[in-house]
PDB file of C-alpha atoms in Angstrom:
ATOM      1  CA  ARG H   1      39.501  27.054  44.269  1.00  0.00           C
ATOM      2  CA  ARG H   2      35.963  25.421  42.689  1.00  0.00           C
ATOM      3  CA  VAL H   3      34.266  22.528  43.262  1.00  0.00           C
ATOM      4  CA  SER H   4      33.272  21.024  40.333  1.00  0.00           C
ATOM      5  CA  THR H   5      28.996  19.725  40.299  1.00  0.00           C
ATOM      6  CA  GLN H   6      26.841  17.262  38.596  1.00  0.00           C
ATOM      7  CA  THR H   7      26.360  19.767  35.842  1.00  0.00           C
ATOM      8  CA  ASP H   8      30.191  20.535  35.418  1.00  0.00           C
ATOM      9  CA  LYS H   9      30.876  16.511  34.549  1.00  0.00           C
ATOM     10  CA  ARG H  10      30.897  15.717  30.768  1.00  0.00           C
ATOM     11  CA  PRO H  11      27.828  13.335  30.282  1.00  0.00           C
ATOM     12  CA  TRP H  12      29.429   9.812  29.695  1.00  0.00           C
ATOM     13  CA  PRO H  13      26.703   9.028  26.559  1.00  0.00           C
ATOM     14  CA  VAL H  14      28.742  12.551  24.935  1.00  0.00           C
ATOM     15  CA  LEU H  15      31.645   9.480  24.290  1.00  0.00           C
ATOM     16  CA  ILE H  16      28.961   7.395  22.568  1.00  0.00           C
ATOM     17  CA  ALA H  17      27.974  10.404  19.842  1.00  0.00           C
ATOM     18  CA  TYR H  18      31.854  11.174  19.274  1.00  0.00           C
ATOM     19  CA  THR H  19      32.985   7.419  18.924  1.00  0.00           C
ATOM     20  CA  TRP H  20      30.310   7.095  16.459  1.00  0.00           C
ATOM     21  CA  ASP H  21      30.936  10.549  14.730  1.00  0.00           C
ATOM     22  CA  LEU H  22      34.958   9.348  14.452  1.00  0.00           C
ATOM     23  CA  LEU H  23      33.884   5.564  13.283  1.00  0.00           C
ATOM     24  CA  ILE H  24      31.655   6.730  10.573  1.00  0.00           C
ATOM     25  CA  GLY H  25      34.020   9.519   9.388  1.00  0.00           C
ATOM     26  CA  ILE H  26      36.515   7.236   9.189  1.00  0.00           C
ATOM     27  CA  VAL H  27      34.492   4.985   6.976  1.00  0.00           C
ATOM     28  CA  ALA H  28      33.582   8.372   4.871  1.00  0.00           C
ATOM     29  CA  ILE H  29      37.039   8.611   4.571  1.00  0.00           C
ATOM     30  CA  PHE H  30      37.023   5.299   2.710  1.00  0.00           C
ATOM     31  CA  GLY H  31      34.138   6.346   0.764  1.00  0.00           C
ATOM     32  CA  SER H  32      35.927   9.383  -0.066  1.00  0.00           C
ATOM     33  CA  LEU H  33      39.014   7.523  -1.410  1.00  0.00           C
ATOM     34  CA  ALA H  34      36.801   4.745  -3.468  1.00  0.00           C
ATOM     35  CA  ALA H  35      34.379   7.158  -5.366  1.00  0.00           C
ATOM     36  CA  VAL H  36      37.297   8.008  -7.872  1.00  0.00           C
ATOM     37  CA  GLY H  37      37.206   3.975  -8.706  1.00  0.00           C
ATOM     38  CA  GLY H  38      34.317   5.301 -11.628  1.00  0.00           C
ATOM     39  CA  LYS H  39      31.472   3.338 -10.514  1.00  0.00           C
ATOM     40  CA  VAL H  40      28.754   2.831  -8.227  1.00  0.00           C
ATOM     41  CA  THR H  41      26.457   0.090  -7.820  1.00  0.00           C
ATOM     42  CA  VAL H  42      22.675   1.213  -8.007  1.00  0.00           C
ATOM     43  CA  GLY H  43      20.248  -1.421  -7.300  1.00  0.00           C
ATOM     44  CA  THR H  44      21.036  -4.617  -8.844  1.00  0.00           C
ATOM     45  CA  ARG H  45      22.995  -2.677 -11.845  1.00  0.00           C
ATOM     46  CA  THR H  46      26.732  -0.856 -11.934  1.00  0.00           C
ATOM     47  CA  VAL H  47      26.765   2.559 -13.168  1.00  0.00           C
ATOM     48  CA  THR H  48      29.472   4.509 -14.622  1.00  0.00           C
ATOM     49  CA  LEU H  49      30.103   7.683 -13.343  1.00  0.00           C
ATOM     50  CA  SER H  50      31.815  10.347 -15.700  1.00  0.00           C
ATOM     51  CA  LEU H  51      34.981  11.969 -13.628  1.00  0.00           C
ATOM     52  CA  PRO H  52      33.323  15.344 -12.699  1.00  0.00           C
ATOM     53  CA  LEU H  53      30.595  13.175 -10.779  1.00  0.00           C
ATOM     54  CA  GLN H  54      33.638  10.992  -9.275  1.00  0.00           C
ATOM     55  CA  VAL H  55      35.194  13.806  -8.118  1.00  0.00           C
ATOM     56  CA  LEU H  56      32.025  15.331  -6.738  1.00  0.00           C
ATOM     57  CA  GLU H  57      31.394  12.450  -4.815  1.00  0.00           C
ATOM     58  CA  ALA H  58      34.947  12.216  -3.567  1.00  0.00           C
ATOM     59  CA  LEU H  59      34.097  15.598  -2.516  1.00  0.00           C
ATOM     60  CA  SER H  60      30.753  15.042  -0.982  1.00  0.00           C
ATOM     61  CA  ALA H  61      32.188  11.662   1.407  1.00  0.00           C
ATOM     62  CA  ALA H  62      35.122  14.176   2.042  1.00  0.00           C
ATOM     63  CA  ALA H  63      33.087  16.795   3.063  1.00  0.00           C
ATOM     64  CA  PHE H  64      30.414  14.228   5.363  1.00  0.00           C
ATOM     65  CA  ALA H  65      33.787  12.837   6.753  1.00  0.00           C
ATOM     66  CA  ALA H  66      34.838  16.164   7.628  1.00  0.00           C
ATOM     67  CA  THR H  67      31.394  17.460   9.114  1.00  0.00           C
ATOM     68  CA  LEU H  68      31.848  14.550  11.546  1.00  0.00           C
ATOM     69  CA  ILE H  69      35.421  14.627  12.433  1.00  0.00           C
ATOM     70  CA  ILE H  70      34.435  18.739  13.207  1.00  0.00           C
ATOM     71  CA  VAL H  71      31.645  17.697  14.941  1.00  0.00           C
ATOM     72  CA  ALA H  72      33.137  15.035  17.296  1.00  0.00           C
ATOM     73  CA  THR H  73      35.989  17.681  17.928  1.00  0.00           C
ATOM     74  CA  LEU H  74      33.592  20.462  19.355  1.00  0.00           C
ATOM     75  CA  LEU H  75      31.191  17.341  21.255  1.00  0.00           C
ATOM     76  CA  THR H  76      33.679  18.717  24.020  1.00  0.00           C
ATOM     77  CA  ARG H  77      32.282  21.941  24.163  1.00  0.00           C
ATOM     78  CA  ARG H  78      29.173  23.336  25.860  1.00  0.00           C
ATOM     79  CA  ASN H  79      27.961  25.240  23.672  1.00  0.00           C
ATOM     80  CA  ARG H  80      23.789  24.583  22.085  1.00  0.00           C
ATOM     81  CA  TRP H  81      24.596  24.651  18.553  1.00  0.00           C
ATOM     82  CA  VAL H  82      27.702  22.090  18.615  1.00  0.00           C
ATOM     83  CA  ARG H  83      24.230  19.204  19.643  1.00  0.00           C
ATOM     84  CA  TRP H  84      21.831  20.665  17.465  1.00  0.00           C
ATOM     85  CA  VAL H  85      25.103  20.602  14.711  1.00  0.00           C
ATOM     86  CA  GLN H  86      25.103  17.000  15.966  1.00  0.00           C
ATOM     87  CA  ILE H  87      21.585  15.830  15.287  1.00  0.00           C
ATOM     88  CA  ALA H  88      21.648  17.766  12.215  1.00  0.00           C
ATOM     89  CA  ALA H  89      24.132  15.654  10.634  1.00  0.00           C
ATOM     90  CA  LEU H  90      22.948  12.745  11.859  1.00  0.00           C
ATOM     91  CA  ALA H  91      19.311  13.304  10.731  1.00  0.00           C
ATOM     92  CA  THR H  92      20.286  14.458   7.570  1.00  0.00           C
ATOM     93  CA  ALA H  93      22.713  11.448   6.769  1.00  0.00           C
ATOM     94  CA  VAL H  94      19.307   9.203   7.807  1.00  0.00           C
ATOM     95  CA  SER H  95      17.598  11.089   5.696  1.00  0.00           C
ATOM     96  CA  LEU H  96      19.863  10.604   2.846  1.00  0.00           C
ATOM     97  CA  LEU H  97      20.478   6.693   3.777  1.00  0.00           C
ATOM     98  CA  SER H  98      16.729   6.062   3.233  1.00  0.00           C
ATOM     99  CA  LEU H  99      16.158   8.015   0.192  1.00  0.00           C
ATOM    100  CA  SER H 100      19.444   5.777  -0.975  1.00  0.00           C
ATOM    101  CA  VAL H 101      17.929   2.463   0.270  1.00  0.00           C
ATOM    102  CA  VAL H 102      14.542   3.641  -1.133  1.00  0.00           C
ATOM    103  CA  LEU H 103      15.595   4.945  -4.393  1.00  0.00           C
ATOM    104  CA  GLY H 104      18.052   1.387  -4.863  1.00  0.00           C
ATOM    105  CA  GLU H 105      14.862  -0.669  -4.310  1.00  0.00           C
ATOM    106  CA  THR H 106      12.761   0.948  -6.515  1.00  0.00           C
ATOM    107  CA  ARG H 107      15.372   0.246  -9.195  1.00  0.00           C
ATOM    108  CA  GLY H 108      15.700  -2.803  -9.092  1.00  0.00           C
ATOM    109  CA  GLY H 109      16.740  -3.764  -5.590  1.00  0.00           C
ATOM    110  CA  ILE H 110      19.287  -3.970  -3.321  1.00  0.00           C
ATOM    111  CA  GLU H 111      21.088  -7.420  -2.331  1.00  0.00           C
ATOM    112  CA  THR H 112      19.909  -8.364   1.655  1.00  0.00           C
ATOM    113  CA  LEU H 113      23.347  -7.160   2.705  1.00  0.00           C
ATOM    114  CA  ALA H 114      23.963  -4.334   1.884  1.00  0.00           C
ATOM    115  CA  LEU H 115      19.916  -2.992   3.386  1.00  0.00           C
ATOM    116  CA  LEU H 116      21.158  -4.049   6.275  1.00  0.00           C
ATOM    117  CA  VAL H 117      24.011  -2.678   6.924  1.00  0.00           C
ATOM    118  CA  SER H 118      21.586   0.211   5.638  1.00  0.00           C
ATOM    119  CA  LEU H 119      19.421  -0.394   8.116  1.00  0.00           C
ATOM    120  CA  LEU H 120      21.565  -0.708  10.927  1.00  0.00           C
ATOM    121  CA  VAL H 121      23.769   2.466  10.240  1.00  0.00           C
ATOM    122  CA  ILE H 122      19.946   4.044  10.007  1.00  0.00           C
ATOM    123  CA  LEU H 123      19.099   3.054  13.664  1.00  0.00           C
ATOM    124  CA  LEU H 124      22.827   3.505  14.918  1.00  0.00           C
ATOM    125  CA  HIS H 125      22.518   7.180  13.883  1.00  0.00           C
ATOM    126  CA  LEU H 126      18.956   7.163  14.970  1.00  0.00           C
ATOM    127  CA  ALA H 127      20.331   6.021  18.474  1.00  0.00           C
ATOM    128  CA  VAL H 128      22.851   8.386  18.974  1.00  0.00           C
ATOM    129  CA  ILE H 129      20.512  10.993  17.654  1.00  0.00           C
ATOM    130  CA  PHE H 130      18.103   9.695  20.823  1.00  0.00           C
ATOM    131  CA  VAL H 131      21.360   9.822  22.842  1.00  0.00           C
ATOM    132  CA  MET H 132      21.823  13.792  22.304  1.00  0.00           C
ATOM    133  CA  THR H 133      17.952  14.541  23.648  1.00  0.00           C
ATOM    134  CA  GLU H 134      19.009  12.772  26.850  1.00  0.00           C
ATOM    135  CA  ARG H 135      17.895  15.362  29.305  1.00  0.00           C
ATOM    136  CA  ARG H 136      21.520  15.383  31.123  1.00  0.00           C
ATOM    137  CA  ILE H 137      22.972  15.640  27.439  1.00  0.00           C
ATOM    138  CA  VAL H 138      20.732  19.082  26.538  1.00  0.00           C
ATOM    139  CA  ASP H 139      21.613  20.441  29.862  1.00  0.00           C
ATOM    140  CA  TRP H 140      24.791  20.262  29.660  1.00  0.00           C
ATOM    141  CA  TYR H 141      25.083  21.728  25.791  1.00  0.00           C
ATOM    142  CA  ALA H 142      23.587  25.090  27.868  1.00  0.00           C
ATOM    143  CA  GLU H 143      25.917  27.778  26.196  1.00  0.00           C
ATOM    144  CA  PRO H 144      24.793  29.901  23.547  1.00  0.00           C
ATOM    145  CA  GLY H 145      26.269  30.777  20.483  1.00  0.00           C
ATOM    146  CA  ARG H 146      26.050  30.496  16.976  1.00  0.00           C
ATOM    147  CA  PRO H 147      28.078  28.002  14.981  1.00  0.00           C
ATOM    148  CA  PRO H 148      30.982  28.809  12.770  1.00  0.00           C
ATOM    149  CA  SER H 149      29.892  29.289   8.834  1.00  0.00           C
ATOM    150  CA  TYR H 150      32.703  27.097   7.776  1.00  0.00           C
ATOM    151  CA  VAL H 151      30.725  23.864   9.892  1.00  0.00           C
ATOM    152  CA  LEU H 152      27.151  25.136   8.164  1.00  0.00           C
ATOM    153  CA  ALA H 153      28.977  25.212   5.108  1.00  0.00           C
ATOM    154  CA  THR H 154      30.361  21.779   4.771  1.00  0.00           C
ATOM    155  CA  LEU H 155      27.187  20.171   6.596  1.00  0.00           C
ATOM    156  CA  GLY H 156      24.980  22.052   3.702  1.00  0.00           C
ATOM    157  CA  PHE H 157      27.712  21.560   0.985  1.00  0.00           C
ATOM    158  CA  TRP H 158      27.837  17.288   1.760  1.00  0.00           C
ATOM    159  CA  ALA H 159      23.654  17.408   1.828  1.00  0.00           C
ATOM    160  CA  ALA H 160      23.547  19.148  -1.697  1.00  0.00           C
ATOM    161  CA  THR H 161      26.162  17.326  -2.927  1.00  0.00           C
ATOM    162  CA  ASN H 162      25.199  14.096  -1.350  1.00  0.00           C
ATOM    163  CA  LEU H 163      21.443  14.462  -2.622  1.00  0.00           C
ATOM    164  CA  ALA H 164      22.019  15.800  -5.763  1.00  0.00           C
ATOM    165  CA  LEU H 165      24.634  12.669  -6.611  1.00  0.00           C
ATOM    166  CA  LEU H 166      21.658   9.892  -5.796  1.00  0.00           C
ATOM    167  CA  LEU H 167      19.581  11.285  -8.396  1.00  0.00           C
ATOM    168  CA  VAL H 168      21.620  11.491 -10.441  1.00  0.00           C
ATOM    169  CA  GLU H 169      22.980   7.883  -9.754  1.00  0.00           C
ATOM    170  CA  ALA H 170      19.369   6.609  -9.460  1.00  0.00           C
ATOM    171  CA  PHE H 171      18.299   8.377 -12.864  1.00  0.00           C
ATOM    172  CA  ALA H 172      21.096   7.366 -14.875  1.00  0.00           C
TER     173      ALA H 172
END
């Protein structure tokens, strides 16, 4: 019988990342459903999206939800790539949300509540990234391996479509 060591125990901060991924993933699922409403608020104005853009926005939000849920389910594995995909997904989300805030502010301003919620989400994403760089976490995700192509494809699709949609909505 093998005796468990401290390095064999999953670090409790992984639970923080897991919970945050699932929470944001559920919110993203609702975002994919809301995308087919046809209207998007950009700054202080409402933009009507065409049906193809509505579908693309719904698929983008669904891809984000899928990425987060996939990563959350893989956080129990000790492969290095799981931690890196977690960090990449949240860093991309921070970048896209920051760009969204900047575009919204330059195109007419963002309501105060929406701005504060966006900043809170950015800070929470950054906090989870910080947790994932803690020494115990880095040491725990020590097994080599490569991420499956479906994980990278989902992450890439979400990032590319979200960026394209941000630019279309901002300049529409």
